[in-house]
Coordinates of C-alpha atoms and ligand atoms in Angstrom, one line a residue:
X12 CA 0.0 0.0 0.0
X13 CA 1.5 3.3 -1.0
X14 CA 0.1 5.3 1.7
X15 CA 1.1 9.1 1.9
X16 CA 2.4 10.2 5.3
X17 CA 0.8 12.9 7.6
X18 CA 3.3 15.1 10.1
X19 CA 2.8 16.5 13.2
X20 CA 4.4 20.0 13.3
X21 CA 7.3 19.1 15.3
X22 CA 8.3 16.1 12.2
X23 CA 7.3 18.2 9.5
X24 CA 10.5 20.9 11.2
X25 CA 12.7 17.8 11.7
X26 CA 11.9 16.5 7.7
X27 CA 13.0 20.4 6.8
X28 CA 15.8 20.2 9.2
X29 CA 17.1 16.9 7.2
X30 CA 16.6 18.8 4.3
X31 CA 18.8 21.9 5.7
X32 CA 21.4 19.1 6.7
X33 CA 21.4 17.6 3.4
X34 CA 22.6 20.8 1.7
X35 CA 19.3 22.8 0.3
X36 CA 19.0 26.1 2.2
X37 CA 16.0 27.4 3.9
X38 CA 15.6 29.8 1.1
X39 CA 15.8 27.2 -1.6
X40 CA 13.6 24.9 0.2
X41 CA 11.2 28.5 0.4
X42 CA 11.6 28.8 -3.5
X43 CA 10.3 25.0 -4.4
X44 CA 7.2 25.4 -2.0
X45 CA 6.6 28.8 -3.4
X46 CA 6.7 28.3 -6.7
X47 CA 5.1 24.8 -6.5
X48 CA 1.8 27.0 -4.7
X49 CA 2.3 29.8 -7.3
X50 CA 1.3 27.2 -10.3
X51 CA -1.7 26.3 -8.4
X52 CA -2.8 29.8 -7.7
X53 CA -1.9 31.0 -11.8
X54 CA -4.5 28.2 -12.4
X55 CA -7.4 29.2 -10.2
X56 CA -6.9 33.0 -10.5
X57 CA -6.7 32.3 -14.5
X58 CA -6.1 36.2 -14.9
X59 CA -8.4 37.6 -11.8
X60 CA -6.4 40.1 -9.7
X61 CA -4.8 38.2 -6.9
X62 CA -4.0 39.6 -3.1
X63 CA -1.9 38.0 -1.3
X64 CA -2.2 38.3 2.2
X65 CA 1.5 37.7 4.4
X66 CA 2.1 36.9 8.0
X67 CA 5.3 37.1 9.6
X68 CA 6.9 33.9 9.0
X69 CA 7.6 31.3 7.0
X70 CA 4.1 30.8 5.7
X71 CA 4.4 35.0 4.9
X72 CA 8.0 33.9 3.0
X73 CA 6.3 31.5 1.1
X74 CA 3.3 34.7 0.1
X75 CA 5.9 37.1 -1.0
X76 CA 7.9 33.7 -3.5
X77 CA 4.0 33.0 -4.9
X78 CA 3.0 36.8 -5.7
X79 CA 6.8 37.2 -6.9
X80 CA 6.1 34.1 -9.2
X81 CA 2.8 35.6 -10.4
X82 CA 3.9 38.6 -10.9
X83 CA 6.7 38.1 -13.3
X84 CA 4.0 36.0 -14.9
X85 CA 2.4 38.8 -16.0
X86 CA -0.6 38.6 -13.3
X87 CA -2.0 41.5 -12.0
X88 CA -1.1 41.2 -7.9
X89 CA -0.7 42.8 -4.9
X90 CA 0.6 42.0 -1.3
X91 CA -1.3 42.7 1.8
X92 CA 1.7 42.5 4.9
X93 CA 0.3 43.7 8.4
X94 CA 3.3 42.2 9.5
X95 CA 7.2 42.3 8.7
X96 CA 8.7 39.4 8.5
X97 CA 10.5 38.1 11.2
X98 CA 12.5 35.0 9.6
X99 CA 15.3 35.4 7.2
X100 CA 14.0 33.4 4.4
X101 CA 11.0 35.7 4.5
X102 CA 12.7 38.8 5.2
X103 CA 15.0 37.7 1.8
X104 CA 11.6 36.4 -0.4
X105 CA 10.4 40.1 0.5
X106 CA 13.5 41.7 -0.3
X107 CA 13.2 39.6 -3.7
X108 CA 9.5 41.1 -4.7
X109 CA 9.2 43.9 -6.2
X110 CA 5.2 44.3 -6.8
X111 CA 2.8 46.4 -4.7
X112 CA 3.2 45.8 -1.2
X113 CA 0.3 47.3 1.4
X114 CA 0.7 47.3 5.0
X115 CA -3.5 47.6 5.7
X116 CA -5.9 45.3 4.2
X117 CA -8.4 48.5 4.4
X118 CA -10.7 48.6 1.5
X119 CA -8.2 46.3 -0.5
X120 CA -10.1 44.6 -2.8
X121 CA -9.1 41.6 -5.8
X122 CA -11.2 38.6 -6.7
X123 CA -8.6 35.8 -5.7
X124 CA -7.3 36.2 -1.9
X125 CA -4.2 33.8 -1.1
X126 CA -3.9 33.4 2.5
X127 CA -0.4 33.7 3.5
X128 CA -1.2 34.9 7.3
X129 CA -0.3 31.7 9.4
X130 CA 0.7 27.9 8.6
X131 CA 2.1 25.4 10.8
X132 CA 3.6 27.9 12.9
X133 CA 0.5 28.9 14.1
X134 CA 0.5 28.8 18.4
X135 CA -2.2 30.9 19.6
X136 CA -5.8 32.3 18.3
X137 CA -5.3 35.4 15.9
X138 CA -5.5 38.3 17.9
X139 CA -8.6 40.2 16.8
X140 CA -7.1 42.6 14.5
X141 CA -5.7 39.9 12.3
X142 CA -8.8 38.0 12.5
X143 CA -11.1 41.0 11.5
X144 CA -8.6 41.9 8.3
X145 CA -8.6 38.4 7.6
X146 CA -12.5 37.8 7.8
X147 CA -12.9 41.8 5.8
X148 CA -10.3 40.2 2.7
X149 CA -12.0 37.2 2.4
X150 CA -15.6 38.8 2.3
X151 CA -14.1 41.0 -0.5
X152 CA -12.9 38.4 -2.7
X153 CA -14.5 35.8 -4.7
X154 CA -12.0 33.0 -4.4
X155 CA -9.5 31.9 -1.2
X156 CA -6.7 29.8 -1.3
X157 CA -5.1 29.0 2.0
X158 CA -1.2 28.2 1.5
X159 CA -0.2 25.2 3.8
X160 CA -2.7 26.0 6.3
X161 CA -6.0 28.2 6.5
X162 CA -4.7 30.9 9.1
X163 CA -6.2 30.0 12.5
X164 CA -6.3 26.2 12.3
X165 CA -4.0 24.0 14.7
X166 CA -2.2 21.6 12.4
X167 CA -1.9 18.8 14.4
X168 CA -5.5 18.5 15.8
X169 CA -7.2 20.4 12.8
X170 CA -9.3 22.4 15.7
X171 CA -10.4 26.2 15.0
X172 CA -8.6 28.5 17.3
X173 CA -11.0 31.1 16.3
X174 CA -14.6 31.5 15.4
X175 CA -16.1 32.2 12.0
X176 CA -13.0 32.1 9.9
X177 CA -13.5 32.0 6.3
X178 CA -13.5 28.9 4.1
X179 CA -11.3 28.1 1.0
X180 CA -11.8 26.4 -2.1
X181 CA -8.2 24.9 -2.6
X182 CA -5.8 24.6 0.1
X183 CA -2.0 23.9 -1.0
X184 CA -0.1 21.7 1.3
X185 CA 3.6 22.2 1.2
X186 CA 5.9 19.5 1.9
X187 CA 3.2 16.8 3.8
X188 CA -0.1 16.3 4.6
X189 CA -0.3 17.9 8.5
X190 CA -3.1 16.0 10.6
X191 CA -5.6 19.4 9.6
X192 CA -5.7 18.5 6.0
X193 CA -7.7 15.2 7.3
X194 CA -9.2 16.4 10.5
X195 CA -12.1 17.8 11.5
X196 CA -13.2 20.4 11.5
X197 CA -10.7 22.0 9.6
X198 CA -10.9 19.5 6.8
X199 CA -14.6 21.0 5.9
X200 CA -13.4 24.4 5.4
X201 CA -10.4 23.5 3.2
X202 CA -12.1 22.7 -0.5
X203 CA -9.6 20.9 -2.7
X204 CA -6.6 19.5 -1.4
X205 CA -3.3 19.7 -3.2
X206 CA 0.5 18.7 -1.9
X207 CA 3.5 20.3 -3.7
X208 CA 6.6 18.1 -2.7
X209 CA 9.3 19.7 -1.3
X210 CA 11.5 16.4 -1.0
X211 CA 10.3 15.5 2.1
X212 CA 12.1 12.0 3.3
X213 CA 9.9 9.1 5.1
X214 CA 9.4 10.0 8.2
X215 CA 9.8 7.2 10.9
X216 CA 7.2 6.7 13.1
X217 CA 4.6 9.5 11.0
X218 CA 1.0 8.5 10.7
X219 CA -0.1 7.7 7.0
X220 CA -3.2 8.5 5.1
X221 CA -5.6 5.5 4.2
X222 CA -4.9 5.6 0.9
X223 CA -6.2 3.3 -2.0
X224 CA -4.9 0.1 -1.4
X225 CA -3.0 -2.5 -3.9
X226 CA -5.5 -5.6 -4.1
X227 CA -3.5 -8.6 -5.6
X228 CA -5.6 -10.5 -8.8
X229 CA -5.9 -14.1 -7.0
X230 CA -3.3 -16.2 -8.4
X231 CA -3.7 -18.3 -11.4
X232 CA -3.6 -21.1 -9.2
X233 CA -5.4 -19.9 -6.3
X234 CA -8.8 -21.6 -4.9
X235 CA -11.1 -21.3 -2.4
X236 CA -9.2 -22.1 0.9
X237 CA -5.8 -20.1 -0.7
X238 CA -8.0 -16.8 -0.4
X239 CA -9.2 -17.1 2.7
X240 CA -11.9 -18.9 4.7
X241 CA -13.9 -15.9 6.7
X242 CA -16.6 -17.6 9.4
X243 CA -19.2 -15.1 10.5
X244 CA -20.4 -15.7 13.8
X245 CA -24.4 -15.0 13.6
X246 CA -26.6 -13.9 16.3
X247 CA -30.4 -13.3 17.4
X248 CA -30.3 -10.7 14.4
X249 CA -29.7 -12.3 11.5
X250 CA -30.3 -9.1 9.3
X251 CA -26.8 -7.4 10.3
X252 CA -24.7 -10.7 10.3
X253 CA -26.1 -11.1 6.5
X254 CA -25.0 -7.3 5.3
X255 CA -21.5 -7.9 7.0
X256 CA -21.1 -11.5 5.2
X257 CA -22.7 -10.1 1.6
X258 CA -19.8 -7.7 1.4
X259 CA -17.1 -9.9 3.1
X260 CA -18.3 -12.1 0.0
X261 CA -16.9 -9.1 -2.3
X262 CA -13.6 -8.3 -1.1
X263 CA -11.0 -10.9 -1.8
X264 CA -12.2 -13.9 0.9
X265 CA -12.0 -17.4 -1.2
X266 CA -15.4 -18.7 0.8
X267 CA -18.0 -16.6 3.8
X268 CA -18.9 -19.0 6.1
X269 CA -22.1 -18.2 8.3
X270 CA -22.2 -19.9 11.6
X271 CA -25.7 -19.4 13.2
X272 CA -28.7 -21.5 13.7
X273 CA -30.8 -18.3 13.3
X274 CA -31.0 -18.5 9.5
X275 CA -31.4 -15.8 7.6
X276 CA -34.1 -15.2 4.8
X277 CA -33.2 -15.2 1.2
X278 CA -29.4 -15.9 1.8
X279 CA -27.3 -15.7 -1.5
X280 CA -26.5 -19.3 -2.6
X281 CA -22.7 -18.6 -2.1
X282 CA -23.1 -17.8 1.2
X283 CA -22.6 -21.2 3.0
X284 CA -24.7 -21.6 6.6
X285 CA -23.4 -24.1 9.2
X286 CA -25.8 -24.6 11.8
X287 CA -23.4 -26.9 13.7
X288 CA -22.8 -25.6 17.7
X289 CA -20.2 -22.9 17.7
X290 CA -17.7 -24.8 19.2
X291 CA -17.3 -27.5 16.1
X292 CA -17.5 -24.9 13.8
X293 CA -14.7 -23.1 14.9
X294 CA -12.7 -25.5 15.0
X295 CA -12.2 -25.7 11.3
X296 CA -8.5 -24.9 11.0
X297 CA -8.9 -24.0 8.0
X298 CA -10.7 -20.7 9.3
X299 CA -8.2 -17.3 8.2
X300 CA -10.3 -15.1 10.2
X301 CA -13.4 -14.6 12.1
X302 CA -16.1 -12.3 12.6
X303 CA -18.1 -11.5 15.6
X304 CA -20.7 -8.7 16.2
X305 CA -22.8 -8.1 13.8
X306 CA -26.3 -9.0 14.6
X307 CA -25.2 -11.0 17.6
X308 CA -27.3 -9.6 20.5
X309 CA -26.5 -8.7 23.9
X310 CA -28.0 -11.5 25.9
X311 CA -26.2 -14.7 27.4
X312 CA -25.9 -16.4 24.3
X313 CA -24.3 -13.6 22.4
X314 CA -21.8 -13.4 25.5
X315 CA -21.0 -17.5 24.9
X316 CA -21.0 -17.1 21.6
X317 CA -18.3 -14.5 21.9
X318 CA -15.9 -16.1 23.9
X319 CA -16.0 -19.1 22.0
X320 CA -15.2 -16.9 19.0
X321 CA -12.1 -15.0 20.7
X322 CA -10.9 -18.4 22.1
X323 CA -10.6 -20.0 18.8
X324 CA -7.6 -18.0 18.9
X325 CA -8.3 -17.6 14.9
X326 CA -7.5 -13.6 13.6
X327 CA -11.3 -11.6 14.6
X328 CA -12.7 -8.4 13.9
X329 CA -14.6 -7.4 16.9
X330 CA -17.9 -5.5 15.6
X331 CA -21.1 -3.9 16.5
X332 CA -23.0 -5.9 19.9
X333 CA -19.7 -7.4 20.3
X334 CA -17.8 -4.5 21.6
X335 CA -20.1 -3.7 23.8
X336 CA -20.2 -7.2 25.5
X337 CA -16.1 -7.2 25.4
X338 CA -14.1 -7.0 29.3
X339 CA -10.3 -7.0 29.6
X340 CA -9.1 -10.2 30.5
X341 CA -11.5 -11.9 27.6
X342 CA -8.5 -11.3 24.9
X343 CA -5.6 -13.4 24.6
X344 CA -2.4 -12.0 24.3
X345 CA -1.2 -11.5 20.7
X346 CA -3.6 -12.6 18.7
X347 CA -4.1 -10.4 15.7
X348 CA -7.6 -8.2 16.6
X349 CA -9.1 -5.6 14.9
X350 CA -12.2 -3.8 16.8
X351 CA -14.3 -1.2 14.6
X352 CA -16.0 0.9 17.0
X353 CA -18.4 3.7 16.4
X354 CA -18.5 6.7 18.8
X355 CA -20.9 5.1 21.7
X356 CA -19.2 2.0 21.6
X357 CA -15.8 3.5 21.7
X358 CA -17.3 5.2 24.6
X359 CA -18.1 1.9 26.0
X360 CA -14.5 0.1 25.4
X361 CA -12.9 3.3 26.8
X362 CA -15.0 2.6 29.9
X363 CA -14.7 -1.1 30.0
X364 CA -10.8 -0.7 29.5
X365 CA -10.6 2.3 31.9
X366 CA -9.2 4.4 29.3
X367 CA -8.4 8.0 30.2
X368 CA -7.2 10.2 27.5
X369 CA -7.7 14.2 26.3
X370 CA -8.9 13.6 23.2
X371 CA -10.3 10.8 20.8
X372 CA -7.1 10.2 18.9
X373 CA -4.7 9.7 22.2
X374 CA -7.7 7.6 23.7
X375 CA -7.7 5.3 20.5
X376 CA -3.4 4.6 21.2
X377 CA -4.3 4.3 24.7
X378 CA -6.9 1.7 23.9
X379 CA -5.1 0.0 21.5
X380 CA -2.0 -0.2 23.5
X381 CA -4.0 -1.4 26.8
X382 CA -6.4 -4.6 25.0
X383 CA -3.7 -5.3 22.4
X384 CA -6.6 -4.3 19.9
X385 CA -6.2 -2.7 16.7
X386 CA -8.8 0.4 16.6
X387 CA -10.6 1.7 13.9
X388 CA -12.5 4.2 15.3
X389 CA -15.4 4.5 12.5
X390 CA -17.4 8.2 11.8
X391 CA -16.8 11.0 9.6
X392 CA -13.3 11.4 10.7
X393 CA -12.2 7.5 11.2
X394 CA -8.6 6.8 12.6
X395 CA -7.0 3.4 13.0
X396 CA -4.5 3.1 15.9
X397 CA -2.5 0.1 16.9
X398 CA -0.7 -1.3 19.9
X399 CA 2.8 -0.9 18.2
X400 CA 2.0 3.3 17.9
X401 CA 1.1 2.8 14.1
X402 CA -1.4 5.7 13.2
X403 CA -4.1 6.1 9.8
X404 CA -6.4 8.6 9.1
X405 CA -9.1 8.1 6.6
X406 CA -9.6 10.6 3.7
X407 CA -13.0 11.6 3.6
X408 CA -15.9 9.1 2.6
X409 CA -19.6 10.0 1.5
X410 CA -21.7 11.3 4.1
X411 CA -24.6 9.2 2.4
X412 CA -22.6 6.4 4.1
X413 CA -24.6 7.7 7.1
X414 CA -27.5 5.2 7.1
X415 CA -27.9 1.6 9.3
X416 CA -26.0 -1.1 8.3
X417 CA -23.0 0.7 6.6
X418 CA -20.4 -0.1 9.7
X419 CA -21.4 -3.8 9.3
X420 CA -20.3 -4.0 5.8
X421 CA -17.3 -2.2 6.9
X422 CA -16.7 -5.0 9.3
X423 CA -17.2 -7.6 6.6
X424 CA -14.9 -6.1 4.3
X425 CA -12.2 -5.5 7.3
X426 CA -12.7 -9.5 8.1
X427 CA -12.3 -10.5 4.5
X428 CA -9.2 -8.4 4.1
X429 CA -8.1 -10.6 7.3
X430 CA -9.1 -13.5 6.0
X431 CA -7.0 -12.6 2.5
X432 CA -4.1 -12.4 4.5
X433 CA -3.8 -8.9 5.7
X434 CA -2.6 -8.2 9.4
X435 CA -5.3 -6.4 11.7
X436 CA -3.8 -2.8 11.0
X437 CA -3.3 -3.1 7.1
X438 CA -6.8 -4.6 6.5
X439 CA -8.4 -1.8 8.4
X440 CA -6.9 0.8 5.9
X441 CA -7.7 -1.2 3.1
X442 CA -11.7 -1.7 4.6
X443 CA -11.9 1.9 5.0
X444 CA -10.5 2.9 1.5
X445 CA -13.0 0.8 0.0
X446 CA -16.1 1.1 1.7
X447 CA -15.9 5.1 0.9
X448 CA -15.2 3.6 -2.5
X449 CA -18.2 1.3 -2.6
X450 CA -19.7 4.3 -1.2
X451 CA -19.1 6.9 -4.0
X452 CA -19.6 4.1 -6.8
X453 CA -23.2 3.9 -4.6
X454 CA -23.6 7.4 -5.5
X455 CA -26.3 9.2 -3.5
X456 CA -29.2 7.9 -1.2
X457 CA -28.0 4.1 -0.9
X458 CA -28.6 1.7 1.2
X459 CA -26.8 -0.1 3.4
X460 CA -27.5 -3.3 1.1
X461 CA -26.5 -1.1 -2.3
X462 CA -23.2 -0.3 -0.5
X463 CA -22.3 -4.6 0.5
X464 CA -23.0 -5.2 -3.5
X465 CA -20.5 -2.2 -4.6
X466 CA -18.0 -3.7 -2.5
X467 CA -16.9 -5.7 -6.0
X468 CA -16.2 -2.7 -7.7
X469 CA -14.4 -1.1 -5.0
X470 CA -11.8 -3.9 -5.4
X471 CA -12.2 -3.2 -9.3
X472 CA -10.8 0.1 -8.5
X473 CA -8.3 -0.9 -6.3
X474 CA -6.6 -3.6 -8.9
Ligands
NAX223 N1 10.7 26.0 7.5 C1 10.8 25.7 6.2 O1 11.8 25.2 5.8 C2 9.6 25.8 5.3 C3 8.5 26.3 5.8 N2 7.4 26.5 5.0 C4 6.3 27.4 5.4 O2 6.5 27.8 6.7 C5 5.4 27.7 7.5 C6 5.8 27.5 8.9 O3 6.6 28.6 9.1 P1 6.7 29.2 10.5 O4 7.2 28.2 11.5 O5 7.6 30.5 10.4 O6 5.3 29.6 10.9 P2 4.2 30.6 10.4 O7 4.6 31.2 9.1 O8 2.9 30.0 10.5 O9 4.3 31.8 11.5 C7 4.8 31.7 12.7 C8 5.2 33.0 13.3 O10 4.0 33.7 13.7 C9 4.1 33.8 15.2 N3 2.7 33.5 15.6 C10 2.2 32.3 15.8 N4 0.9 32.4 16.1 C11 0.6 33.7 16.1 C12 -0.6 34.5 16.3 N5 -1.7 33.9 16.6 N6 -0.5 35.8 16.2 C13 0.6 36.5 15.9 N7 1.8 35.8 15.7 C14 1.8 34.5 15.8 C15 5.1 32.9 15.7 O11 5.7 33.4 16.8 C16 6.1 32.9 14.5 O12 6.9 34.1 14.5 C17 4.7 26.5 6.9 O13 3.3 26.5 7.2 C18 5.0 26.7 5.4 O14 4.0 27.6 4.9 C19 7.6 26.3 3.6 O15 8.1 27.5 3.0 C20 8.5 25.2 3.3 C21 9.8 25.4 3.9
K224 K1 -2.0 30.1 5.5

């Protein structure tokens, strides 16, 4: 999987700092992200007056290289600087401009505003001044562009610092994605995304974007048992158990097995039903991973059914009624376990595991780290954690995905992924990848059954 990384602000200075160390200077490193953003902006602004808007830093340094750029492009472009620069690379970038430069945004008006205020350096709300100038310029222009960051988001939380700020259709990410390109809420105010690449090394340790995944073709002399045998452990609700097996059917598993005596209607003749007890059934060691959750229940049976379905000791996605029946102490150590929680019952595991944490990301390594769980925390702004301090973030995913019955065809996917061979963490990203897939192949108003058929084409696209 070729998954692009994200960088907190403190590795996005130390990937510069190699850069430095390597021989490019500040400056040039200044010129590539400049220039890089500068393309972008020529394209949007095709002609319209532009006004760029620079802040005192780097951010600012990059401003005065993109209206430099424009301008000896022939574009029509001004600078808007309430504040000198207070880095040298800025301070030289300015020196280097030679267009209109303003020190008052007052009554400046343009039809493309470039917002050149703040980026990663940001450390503290924007003191009102700035945040009225800033608010005034965008109200007078047509079109925003934010350059790294929108001025008054945190990059690595992708929180507001301050209240109505304006929103953007492009934002140009220079260098790396920072965790508020993917976050809420900043994500929602950024439009398109775009990264220029500054020659930014792998960072050890970074978190990495759920990207589209690489799906192997089976091979020529694969069957049914070579690509995975997923069991499904059925419940008192056959109705969810069926969505998560339909689309465990449709991405990559060799052969769904349903284990339950409470039979669905209508299942699909591929689906095969074992209504043996639980215990014989998973006993099949042929079995590549299991399934437990959807549709299972909550009552004494569901809790049997779940322990017999952890102790099989097989790889397991924990799901749905599951998670919310789980206590430390029922995990064994090291088995491979993915659990794909939505917000109440990541509110539950936090309790049951007496997790403690500031916010939902730290409580997601904390849990993780604690049960020995992978987490994919499912919603509009999923993250997958894992006990060894791996981090993803899902790009964004339909918001039509919001009906009943989508997180149990995530779980089926994630399961079948398992079952193809994938280890808990790496079958999460791919599951999420391709149920947004499924989801914008769907298109709009789906249901929860469309979504478990589009699974197939999801894996089409990911080929
Ligand atoms: N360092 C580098 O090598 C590169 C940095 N780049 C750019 O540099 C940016 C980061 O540069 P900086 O670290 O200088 O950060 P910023 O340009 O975001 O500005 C930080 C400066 O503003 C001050 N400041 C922070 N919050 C403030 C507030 N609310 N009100 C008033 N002043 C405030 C800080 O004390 C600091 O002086 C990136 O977002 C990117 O745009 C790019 O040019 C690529 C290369
Ligand atoms: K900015």
């Amino acid at each position: 999987m070729k998954n692009a990384q994200v960088l907190t602000v403190a590795q996005m200075q130390a990937a510069e700092q190699a850069l430095i160390d390597a021989g490019t200077s500040v400056d040039e490193i200044m010129q590539i992200a400049g220039r890089g953003a500068a393309e972008w902006v020529w394209r949007v602004a095709a002609g319209r007056p532009v006004t760029v808007l620079c802040g005192p830093g780097n951010n600012g340094g990059d401003g005065y290289v993109i209206a430099e750029t424009l301008r000896q492009r022939g574009d029509e472009v001004q600078i808007v600087a309430p504040i000198t620069p207070k880095t040298d690379a800025a301070k030289n970038a300015r020196r280097a401009y030679k267009g209109v430069l303003l020190s008052s945004g007052k009554d400046v008006t343009g039809q493309v505003l470039v917002d050149c205020l703040f980026g990663s350096g940001l450390a503290r709300p924007l003191s009102g001044e700035h945040i009225l100038m800033l608010r005034d310029l965008a109200k007078r222009h047509t079109v925003r562009i934010a350059v790294d960051l929108p001025s008054g988001v945190e990059s690595d939380s992708g929180a507001l610092l301050n209240e109505r700020l304006p929103d953007y259709r492009l934002t140009i990410a220079l260098g790396a994605w920072k965790f508020a390109h993917w976050r809420l809420p900043a994500r929602e105010m950024m439009g398109d995304l775009r990264l220029i690449p500054i020659g930014v090394a792998a960072i050890e340790g970074a978190a990495q974007l759920a990207g589209k995944p690489d799906i192997p073709v089976p091979a020529s002399d694969a069957h049914k048992y070579t690509r995975g045998l997923c069991a499904v452990v059925g419940g008192a609700m056959p109705g969810a158990t069926l969505l998560a097996s339909q689309a465990a059917m449709r991405a990559g598993t060799g052969y769904v097995k349903l284990l339950t005596h409470h039979l669905p209607t209508n299942p699909p003749a591929g689906l095969v039903i074992d209504q043996a007890s639980l215990e014989d059934t998973l006993g099949d060691h042929r079995i590549a991973s299991v399934l437990v959750g959807p549709g299972l229940g909550r009552d004494r049976e569901a809790d049997d059914r779940l322990a017999m379905a952890i102790d099989c000791g097989k790889p397991i996605v924990i799901d749905a009624d599951a998670l919310v029946l789980l206590k430390p102490g029922m995990l064994r150590a090291d088995m491979p376990c993915l659990a794909t929680p939505h917000d109440g019952e990541f509110e539950a595991l936090c309790r049951a595991f007496a997790i403690v944490a500031p916010d939902r990301q730290a409580c997601a390594f904390a849990l993780a780290k604690t049960s020995g769980m992978v987490i994919l925390a499912k919603g509009p702004d999923t993250l997958i954690a894992a006990p060894d301090g791996r981090l993803a973030i899902a790009p964004p995913a339909p918001s039509w995905l919001s009906v009943a019955g989508t997180g149990d065809v995530l779980a089926g996917i994630a399961a079948s992924r398992m079952a193809s061979g994938r280890e808990p963490f790496d079958a999460a990203c791919e599951a999420v990848w391709l149920h947004g897939e499924a989801a914008r192949q769907c298109g709009p108003a789906f249901s929860a059954d469309d979504l478990a058929l589009a699974v197939s084409g999801a894996i089409a696209a990911a080929l």
